XYZ file of C-alpha atoms in Angstrom:
605
model
C 112.904 -167.228 145.310
C 113.185 -166.515 142.062
C 114.758 -169.988 139.134
C 117.516 -170.726 137.285
C 116.790 -172.544 134.288
C 117.461 -175.181 135.468
C 114.590 -175.586 137.559
C 116.565 -174.266 141.265
C 115.375 -171.976 143.035
C 117.943 -169.172 143.499
C 117.466 -166.875 146.088
C 117.885 -162.613 145.791
C 120.259 -161.129 146.304
C 123.028 -163.170 147.720
C 127.483 -162.342 147.268
C 129.320 -159.808 148.784
C 129.406 -157.103 146.065
C 127.164 -153.724 146.389
C 124.086 -154.097 144.243
C 124.673 -152.005 141.260
C 121.929 -149.507 139.848
C 122.458 -149.859 136.284
C 121.450 -153.336 136.955
C 117.538 -155.131 138.503
C 115.965 -158.264 138.949
C 112.900 -157.024 138.009
C 113.034 -153.633 135.371
C 109.375 -152.377 134.521
C 108.766 -150.101 131.749
C 106.106 -147.440 133.059
C 105.278 -146.591 135.502
C 101.129 -147.034 135.112
C 98.550 -148.901 137.549
C 99.998 -152.126 135.811
C 103.891 -151.074 136.243
C 103.445 -149.663 139.846
C 100.840 -152.367 140.802
C 103.241 -155.124 139.207
C 106.302 -153.849 141.540
C 104.201 -153.811 143.982
C 103.000 -157.654 144.027
C 106.610 -158.432 143.166
C 107.520 -156.312 146.749
C 105.142 -158.663 148.640
C 106.169 -162.012 147.411
C 110.076 -160.931 147.581
C 111.728 -158.276 150.476
C 115.207 -158.590 149.175
C 114.260 -158.130 145.243
C 116.129 -154.870 143.389
C 113.554 -153.481 141.485
C 112.976 -151.379 138.465
C 110.776 -148.837 137.795
C 111.728 -146.631 134.410
C 109.457 -143.975 132.662
C 109.338 -140.870 130.561
C 106.272 -139.798 132.510
C 106.727 -136.365 134.555
C 104.672 -137.302 137.690
C 103.572 -140.247 139.718
C 101.176 -143.031 138.791
C 97.873 -141.539 138.165
C 94.172 -142.906 138.856
C 93.073 -142.725 135.274
C 88.955 -143.807 136.246
C 88.674 -140.628 137.723
C 90.139 -137.893 136.302
C 86.385 -137.228 135.074
C 85.783 -136.451 138.761
C 88.805 -133.778 138.160
C 87.477 -132.655 135.917
C 84.477 -131.448 137.174
C 85.702 -130.437 140.237
C 85.112 -133.119 142.745
C 88.431 -134.695 143.168
C 92.248 -132.436 143.451
C 95.144 -133.865 141.652
C 96.342 -134.897 145.050
C 93.666 -137.120 145.346
C 94.567 -138.450 142.204
C 96.898 -140.266 142.626
C 97.068 -143.620 142.524
C 98.486 -145.039 145.833
C 98.924 -142.872 147.945
C 102.380 -140.340 148.455
C 105.299 -142.174 148.868
C 104.705 -146.062 148.348
C 107.656 -146.427 145.399
C 110.389 -145.569 148.575
C 108.767 -147.301 151.137
C 108.426 -150.066 148.633
C 112.433 -149.793 148.252
C 111.116 -149.529 144.391
C 113.580 -147.928 142.118
C 112.423 -144.869 139.856
C 114.511 -143.995 136.802
C 113.483 -141.246 134.876
C 114.232 -141.992 130.885
C 112.827 -143.796 127.942
C 113.213 -147.238 126.739
C 114.717 -147.554 122.902
C 115.457 -151.271 122.508
C 115.110 -154.411 123.908
C 118.328 -156.360 123.783
C 116.728 -160.227 124.655
C 119.980 -161.760 124.326
C 122.045 -160.078 126.684
C 118.997 -159.738 128.841
C 118.853 -155.235 128.842
C 117.563 -152.501 127.762
C 119.283 -149.475 126.182
C 118.057 -146.771 126.974
C 117.172 -142.288 124.977
C 120.709 -141.254 126.498
C 122.759 -144.532 125.094
C 123.406 -146.235 128.065
C 122.004 -150.433 129.224
C 120.459 -151.320 131.694
C 120.546 -155.155 132.087
C 117.219 -156.855 134.017
C 116.252 -160.504 135.028
C 113.213 -160.578 134.246
C 111.217 -157.349 132.154
C 108.167 -156.616 132.759
C 106.258 -154.033 129.906
C 104.007 -151.581 130.616
C 103.405 -149.373 127.870
C 100.425 -148.553 128.043
C 97.797 -146.862 124.719
C 98.362 -143.811 122.928
C 94.855 -141.330 121.937
C 93.823 -142.901 118.446
C 93.672 -139.047 117.998
C 92.387 -136.921 114.498
C 93.202 -137.993 111.192
C 96.447 -136.627 110.081
C 94.609 -134.642 106.937
C 92.197 -133.615 108.125
C 91.827 -129.240 107.741
C 92.441 -127.929 110.985
C 93.112 -130.228 113.257
C 96.366 -128.368 114.908
C 94.299 -124.970 115.595
C 94.163 -123.951 119.186
C 91.181 -125.432 121.292
C 91.427 -128.509 119.616
C 92.361 -130.980 122.504
C 92.911 -135.120 123.027
C 91.693 -136.144 125.735
C 93.620 -138.948 127.639
C 95.997 -137.682 130.291
C 96.610 -135.852 133.172
C 97.954 -132.791 130.771
C 95.007 -132.763 128.410
C 92.824 -132.705 131.650
C 94.868 -129.323 133.614
C 93.985 -128.329 130.080
C 90.409 -128.680 129.435
C 90.274 -126.877 133.297
C 92.130 -123.923 132.005
C 90.041 -123.020 128.997
C 86.968 -124.168 130.742
C 85.495 -120.623 131.290
C 85.286 -119.326 128.005
C 83.321 -121.691 126.421
C 80.241 -121.286 126.135
C 79.910 -124.426 122.941
C 82.642 -127.863 122.626
C 82.348 -130.408 119.828
C 82.641 -134.047 121.528
C 83.980 -135.711 118.689
C 83.949 -140.120 119.455
C 81.155 -143.270 120.437
C 82.624 -144.808 123.532
C 82.397 -144.918 126.916
C 84.899 -141.884 126.947
C 83.328 -139.422 124.944
C 80.152 -140.283 127.200
C 81.462 -138.867 130.024
C 83.306 -136.170 128.970
C 79.850 -135.259 127.656
C 79.107 -135.191 131.016
C 81.671 -132.950 131.917
C 80.956 -130.035 130.537
C 77.602 -130.474 130.638
C 78.187 -129.925 134.600
C 79.441 -126.603 133.529
C 76.863 -125.788 132.080
C 78.255 -125.906 128.332
C 75.938 -126.889 125.101
C 77.437 -129.494 123.339
C 77.439 -131.523 120.686
C 78.300 -134.773 120.301
C 79.245 -136.554 117.327
C 78.907 -140.002 116.976
C 79.736 -142.109 113.317
C 78.736 -144.517 113.704
C 74.562 -144.997 114.322
C 74.938 -146.770 118.081
C 76.859 -145.548 120.743
C 79.905 -148.209 121.271
C 78.514 -150.250 118.791
C 81.037 -153.555 120.165
C 79.011 -153.178 123.319
C 75.649 -152.183 123.249
C 72.693 -153.646 120.793
C 70.805 -150.312 119.158
C 67.274 -150.389 122.129
C 70.473 -149.920 124.344
C 72.378 -147.365 122.814
C 69.271 -145.253 122.707
C 68.506 -145.474 126.238
C 71.352 -144.277 126.736
C 71.331 -141.261 123.397
C 67.762 -140.331 125.313
C 69.333 -139.318 128.472
C 72.052 -137.531 127.041
C 69.793 -135.784 124.889
C 67.458 -134.987 128.031
C 70.728 -133.514 130.647
C 70.902 -131.709 127.790
C 73.850 -132.197 124.675
C 72.640 -132.479 120.968
C 73.383 -135.415 119.860
C 74.327 -136.974 116.141
C 74.826 -139.731 114.831
C 76.155 -140.851 111.132
C 77.817 -138.260 111.867
C 82.248 -136.596 110.999
C 83.774 -133.569 111.533
C 85.443 -133.280 107.750
C 86.804 -129.869 109.072
C 88.086 -127.713 111.760
C 86.773 -123.710 110.720
C 89.203 -121.423 112.454
C 90.193 -117.348 112.860
C 93.195 -116.080 113.646
C 94.863 -119.510 115.484
C 91.579 -120.744 117.689
C 88.908 -122.843 116.755
C 85.456 -121.350 115.895
C 83.825 -124.946 114.506
C 83.831 -127.311 112.872
C 81.839 -128.670 109.160
C 80.658 -132.365 109.187
C 80.039 -134.241 106.547
C 76.549 -133.677 105.972
C 77.813 -130.249 105.321
C 76.379 -129.020 108.614
C 78.981 -125.630 110.211
C 78.104 -125.852 113.630
C 79.786 -123.185 116.492
C 82.255 -123.647 119.443
C 84.958 -122.740 121.182
C 85.690 -126.129 122.099
C 86.583 -128.948 120.344
C 87.457 -132.934 122.352
C 88.321 -135.348 120.565
C 86.939 -138.585 122.273
C 88.445 -141.373 120.054
C 90.146 -143.984 121.411
C 93.063 -145.827 122.429
C 96.070 -147.388 120.531
C 98.679 -150.301 122.305
C 102.624 -148.932 122.591
C 103.720 -151.444 120.446
C 107.209 -149.862 119.614
C 109.661 -151.631 121.611
C 107.847 -155.073 120.502
C 109.081 -153.637 117.345
C 112.411 -153.163 118.948
C 113.646 -155.869 120.523
C 116.569 -158.419 119.001
C 114.181 -161.427 119.405
C 110.695 -161.611 117.845
C 108.243 -160.295 120.152
C 104.414 -161.879 119.195
C 101.969 -158.314 118.191
C 99.194 -157.229 116.786
C 96.571 -155.143 118.339
C 98.903 -155.490 121.444
C 101.897 -157.687 122.377
C 100.276 -161.334 122.879
C 101.020 -162.340 126.134
C 99.348 -166.316 126.647
C 97.394 -166.450 129.887
C 100.314 -166.236 132.519
C 101.023 -162.582 130.540
C 104.623 -165.117 128.721
C 105.380 -163.391 125.747
C 106.850 -164.691 123.092
C 110.158 -164.028 124.449
C 111.873 -165.469 127.327
C 111.304 -163.727 131.019
C 110.059 -160.296 128.853
C 105.979 -160.093 130.284
C 103.183 -157.776 129.300
C 100.221 -156.111 131.278
C 98.436 -153.292 130.621
C 96.826 -151.537 127.868
C 100.275 -153.704 125.190
C 99.188 -156.623 126.344
C 96.873 -158.666 123.776
C 95.104 -161.696 125.254
C 93.513 -164.523 124.197
C 89.280 -164.769 124.412
C 88.335 -167.621 125.004
C 84.984 -167.090 123.752
C 86.022 -166.344 120.103
C 89.963 -167.341 119.701
C 90.885 -163.326 119.017
C 93.802 -161.689 120.558
C 92.165 -158.585 121.535
C 93.942 -156.139 124.582
C 91.245 -155.123 127.512
C 92.019 -151.994 127.988
C 90.370 -151.004 131.546
C 91.561 -149.544 134.832
C 90.308 -152.547 136.946
C 92.630 -155.205 133.909
C 95.175 -153.128 134.045
C 95.477 -154.008 137.827
C 95.089 -157.293 137.797
C 97.586 -157.876 135.053
C 100.040 -156.222 137.197
C 99.235 -157.983 140.459
C 99.756 -161.309 138.282
C 103.281 -160.143 136.170
C 104.583 -159.692 140.220
C 103.687 -162.726 141.102
C 104.759 -164.386 138.107
C 108.215 -162.379 137.922
C 108.975 -163.735 141.693
C 108.259 -167.189 140.516
C 104.890 -167.650 142.379
C 103.172 -169.336 139.481
C 101.117 -171.075 142.400
C 98.502 -167.937 142.301
C 97.703 -167.335 139.027
C 94.438 -168.211 137.963
C 92.598 -167.497 134.131
C 92.126 -164.145 132.916
C 88.557 -166.024 131.727
C 85.753 -162.902 129.824
C 86.880 -159.769 129.197
C 83.972 -157.598 130.890
C 83.264 -154.300 131.442
C 82.031 -151.621 133.718
C 80.721 -147.936 133.414
C 78.885 -144.993 134.519
C 76.501 -143.809 130.883
C 75.571 -140.850 132.138
C 73.294 -141.567 134.948
C 73.128 -145.187 133.884
C 75.516 -148.111 134.939
C 76.703 -150.597 132.547
C 78.212 -154.461 132.699
C 78.944 -156.358 129.660
C 81.081 -159.855 130.306
C 81.484 -162.037 127.749
C 80.327 -161.524 124.022
C 76.928 -160.139 123.875
C 76.320 -159.353 120.853
C 77.520 -161.867 119.097
C 75.403 -165.188 117.072
C 77.259 -168.176 118.085
C 75.647 -171.213 115.985
C 73.238 -172.723 118.779
C 72.695 -169.400 120.239
C 69.580 -167.472 121.826
C 69.037 -164.495 122.671
C 66.748 -163.136 125.402
C 66.109 -159.253 125.916
C 64.081 -157.336 128.959
C 63.627 -153.508 129.747
C 61.700 -153.735 132.944
C 62.589 -152.073 135.962
C 64.191 -149.559 134.310
C 66.778 -151.083 132.699
C 67.404 -152.683 129.917
C 69.233 -156.706 130.396
C 70.038 -158.730 126.739
C 71.837 -162.262 127.412
C 73.359 -164.807 125.371
C 72.907 -168.412 126.011
C 73.795 -171.350 124.326
C 72.046 -174.054 125.888
C 72.093 -173.837 129.468
C 75.008 -171.384 129.048
C 75.014 -168.150 129.665
C 78.067 -166.698 127.413
C 77.114 -162.922 126.894
C 75.267 -160.426 129.559
C 74.476 -156.863 129.254
C 73.018 -155.354 131.496
C 72.183 -150.960 131.594
C 69.691 -148.876 134.590
C 70.358 -148.043 137.495
C 72.134 -150.224 140.006
C 74.686 -152.087 138.321
C 74.625 -155.925 139.341
C 77.751 -158.115 140.708
C 80.409 -158.008 137.332
C 82.719 -160.592 138.666
C 79.742 -162.861 140.122
C 78.547 -163.502 136.784
C 81.817 -163.450 135.211
C 82.715 -166.854 136.832
C 79.188 -168.026 136.058
C 80.262 -167.363 132.429
C 83.842 -168.377 132.927
C 82.724 -172.048 134.713
C 80.034 -172.255 132.287
C 77.844 -172.899 135.270
C 74.111 -173.728 134.384
C 71.415 -170.826 134.620
C 68.211 -172.818 133.547
C 67.088 -171.384 136.801
C 68.043 -168.241 137.396
C 66.759 -167.035 133.768
C 64.061 -164.979 135.467
C 66.612 -163.486 137.703
C 69.312 -162.813 135.384
C 66.583 -161.204 133.384
C 64.636 -159.068 135.647
C 67.713 -157.277 137.188
C 66.977 -159.136 140.282
C 69.336 -161.770 140.446
C 71.298 -162.127 143.903
C 74.734 -163.943 142.433
C 76.700 -164.614 145.191
C 73.416 -166.546 146.963
C 73.610 -168.298 143.690
C 77.659 -169.385 143.728
C 77.206 -170.067 147.312
C 74.236 -172.594 146.630
C 76.505 -174.455 143.557
C 79.435 -175.301 146.117
C 76.670 -176.616 149.029
C 75.718 -178.653 145.656
C 78.875 -179.757 145.146
C 79.833 -180.533 148.296
C 76.606 -182.393 149.214
C 76.696 -184.207 145.938
C 80.786 -184.964 146.891
C 79.452 -186.941 150.658
C 76.483 -188.991 149.374
C 78.232 -190.106 146.124
C 82.267 -189.898 146.930
C 82.230 -188.800 143.094
C 85.173 -185.910 143.110
C 82.984 -182.935 140.913
C 84.686 -182.284 137.414
C 86.823 -179.321 136.998
C 88.079 -177.606 133.955
C 90.839 -176.474 133.521
C 92.606 -173.865 132.545
C 93.741 -173.354 128.291
C 97.025 -173.670 127.170
C 98.538 -171.868 126.353
C 100.570 -172.550 122.411
C 100.853 -169.422 120.862
C 102.653 -166.400 122.562
C 105.152 -168.849 124.684
C 107.214 -170.395 122.452
C 109.391 -171.382 125.995
C 108.675 -173.449 128.161
C 109.008 -172.440 131.500
C 110.072 -175.032 134.848
C 107.356 -175.781 136.873
C 108.624 -173.732 140.060
C 109.773 -175.890 143.280
C 107.736 -175.257 146.625
C 108.396 -171.757 148.249
C 110.411 -171.261 151.572
C 110.453 -167.811 151.528
C 107.317 -165.965 152.686
C 105.508 -163.119 152.022
C 106.450 -159.783 153.180
C 104.354 -159.066 156.685
C 100.720 -157.933 155.462
C 99.879 -157.107 159.095
C 98.587 -152.627 157.937
C 97.264 -151.892 154.675
C 98.674 -149.610 151.996
C 94.735 -147.286 151.273
C 93.897 -146.356 148.526
C 93.624 -142.915 148.036
C 90.620 -142.073 146.374
C 86.799 -142.567 147.317
C 84.402 -145.351 146.576
C 81.566 -145.779 144.175
C 79.605 -145.040 146.924
C 81.696 -142.028 148.095
C 81.206 -140.916 144.202
C 78.067 -140.102 142.355
C 77.549 -140.331 138.783
C 78.404 -136.648 137.532
C 75.460 -134.404 137.566
C 74.074 -131.545 135.772
C 71.828 -130.423 138.124
C 72.322 -127.313 140.672
C 74.549 -127.097 142.651
C 76.593 -130.539 141.402
C 79.615 -128.239 141.083
C 79.611 -127.407 144.942
C 80.030 -130.918 146.517
C 82.902 -131.314 148.465
C 85.062 -133.612 147.544
C 85.365 -136.832 149.391
C 87.836 -138.166 152.179
C 89.740 -141.248 151.441
C 87.662 -144.463 151.660
C 89.421 -146.533 154.699
C 91.384 -150.014 154.015
C 88.559 -152.102 152.868
C 90.356 -156.142 153.543
C 92.350 -156.758 156.479
C 96.528 -159.251 155.438
C 96.547 -162.662 154.341
C 99.143 -164.700 152.424
C 98.304 -163.344 148.994
C 95.547 -160.864 149.563
C 96.039 -159.065 147.276
C 95.403 -161.425 144.418
C 91.937 -162.225 145.683
C 88.869 -162.040 143.366
C 86.390 -160.833 145.515
C 88.003 -157.585 146.462
C 85.747 -155.952 142.680
C 88.411 -152.731 141.804
C 85.891 -150.169 141.638
C 85.713 -149.457 137.429
C 83.513 -145.944 138.005
C 86.381 -144.722 140.194
C 89.395 -147.641 139.814
C 89.414 -147.251 144.022
C 91.873 -150.241 144.910
C 91.415 -152.744 147.384
C 93.824 -152.560 150.110
C 97.587 -153.753 149.585
C 99.631 -155.716 151.292
C 102.594 -153.190 153.367
C 105.974 -154.066 153.636
C 106.167 -154.261 157.780
C 106.753 -151.399 160.127
C 110.735 -151.526 160.998
C 113.001 -151.013 157.988
C 113.376 -146.638 158.036
C 111.059 -146.558 161.690
C 108.268 -145.761 158.808
C 104.883 -146.582 159.588
C 101.209 -146.695 157.796
C 99.977 -143.902 159.975
C 95.818 -142.756 158.188
C 97.666 -143.123 154.834
C 100.964 -141.801 155.325
C 103.830 -142.624 153.594
C 106.102 -140.443 154.683
C 109.521 -141.224 156.583
C 110.256 -139.239 159.549
C 112.916 -136.922 158.081
C 110.197 -136.164 155.911
C 107.030 -135.606 157.730
C 109.335 -133.184 159.746
C 109.737 -130.740 157.105
C 106.623 -130.988 155.586
C 107.743 -133.963 152.839
C 108.103 -133.872 149.552
C 105.345 -134.900 146.510
C 106.797 -135.443 143.297
C 107.463 -138.409 142.108
C 111.051 -138.477 141.350
C 111.727 -137.148 145.401
C 111.127 -140.699 145.990
C 114.277 -141.985 144.751
C 116.221 -138.892 146.080
C 119.939 -138.880 143.908
C 121.679 -138.078 147.518
C 120.741 -140.944 148.744
C 120.868 -144.827 147.711
C 119.049 -146.253 146.025
C 118.596 -149.236 148.995
C 119.871 -147.583 151.389
C 116.519 -148.651 153.213
C 117.563 -151.264 153.213
C 118.504 -152.532 157.135
C 122.574 -154.102 157.526
C 121.324 -158.078 157.314
C 119.523 -157.480 154.346
C 122.049 -155.016 152.923
C 124.593 -157.928 153.165
C 122.213 -160.681 151.210
C 121.724 -158.551 148.637
C 125.006 -158.072 147.916
C 126.085 -159.307 143.630
C 122.991 -161.002 143.133
C 123.454 -160.296 139.665
C 126.758 -162.690 139.360
C 125.923 -164.767 141.481
C 122.773 -165.257 139.194
C 125.021 -165.780 136.520
C 128.112 -167.900 137.794
C 125.346 -170.684 138.563
C 124.084 -170.753 134.330
């Protein structure tokens, strides 16, 4: 169910005419993980909605965190798919290979590059990010052998070049650059790592943590240069042969790899007939609503408010994009009852053979705050506290703490006075602590009769300018979720950190992981289902049901019987075969229920 502007419940697809393919109830721009996850989430709530994804990307949705495993040969291209082949067809998501040029918010349509228009009921912008390339004035930036790693094509190019490379230069001071250094070391390449700042990840790591990581990288065989920039790239007959640094040092190499960060793609915010607020991303509230009604934003392009600083900033991580995709799917179908605030930002990744967890703002210094640090147990912990509250947490070591539990402690402002030692030493059992907190709350309720105070979510005021009516009770339950869509990628335990030791390249690719959770009413919005920050492995998602076209989920097989008979086609755009109507897999009853939604909805306004 959706709601019209008067707040009345309006069913999807009711009427007498055949649905038009030039309009959909939900239109998503971008088929990255945020866009596809939003489409799948929306389908689980509204089995009969028309859902379309418009993208100019020429391959299916890729699990981008696993590209580093692909780069060292531990995964094949097929294993990079974020969802099993055929998911789009199985979920009746119409795919349109095109580029969106502008948004007409007043007429609720988008204009494609060929000049045609495509109408929407709700629009999601999930346009992602683009790499911050080397400066345009940098001499030699166009030589062959100068790469910017961001998308699948970049990694395919890198894999083709590796046999000819003996020395490489990696430019960048973030986690992506660190992963790339370890990848090249894995192949026996001598790596020169150039970091512009004095420390690694200066917004997340202090000097102690940075030096701990860099020392591990040096021991692995890389040459690390801090406070160093490239001022020119030297080539011979069009190919790179070395770089010159700001210290007037020449470093020979056959490959230069730029990993200098990303920036959100906000082009459509500038090409909308109503103002879409944007600054370092498109501004959204805690429900992913933009400043224009019925336009939502998710993924790398969305700028959310940090509750600790009040600043709007993108959260350009895989697991953040998945979480936002889920919320966007719920919001666009009117299921706001399952939406919860995002809380403080957090980031977890591998830096070499060390696991890093960053929650809140551990490097900030607000009034009245103090810092506690510890370097025992082969790691490093930094806690930022204000009174008996934890407001920032940084952990670096061989093991990763329970990231979502620690995030919850900060989000809910739980007291940590009695657990400081465990947090500092890396011995803290966060789940046990949270269970005890719930027990204390229940005991206090029984003995005193007082209700526990609950901190309400912040009311968004900046990004959303048009209020929405409160949702009515839902009579339409989500589609059956007895079975699960299995992620095709292995778990974190099956994919260890990149190794440069002997035999590392010969390790076989691991098998796909089993589904993690059984179905529930809202199984893909559960906080406990933590996404692997190291491989991007997704929690299991619900299936639409098994009876629509004889398609069954069997060991991740999502192909129809006809496709199974001919071996199946795995190209993304083949999933919406032009020979098949966009929604031909609906049952006759569903087709009857799904006619002329647009005319009915427009007539009821």
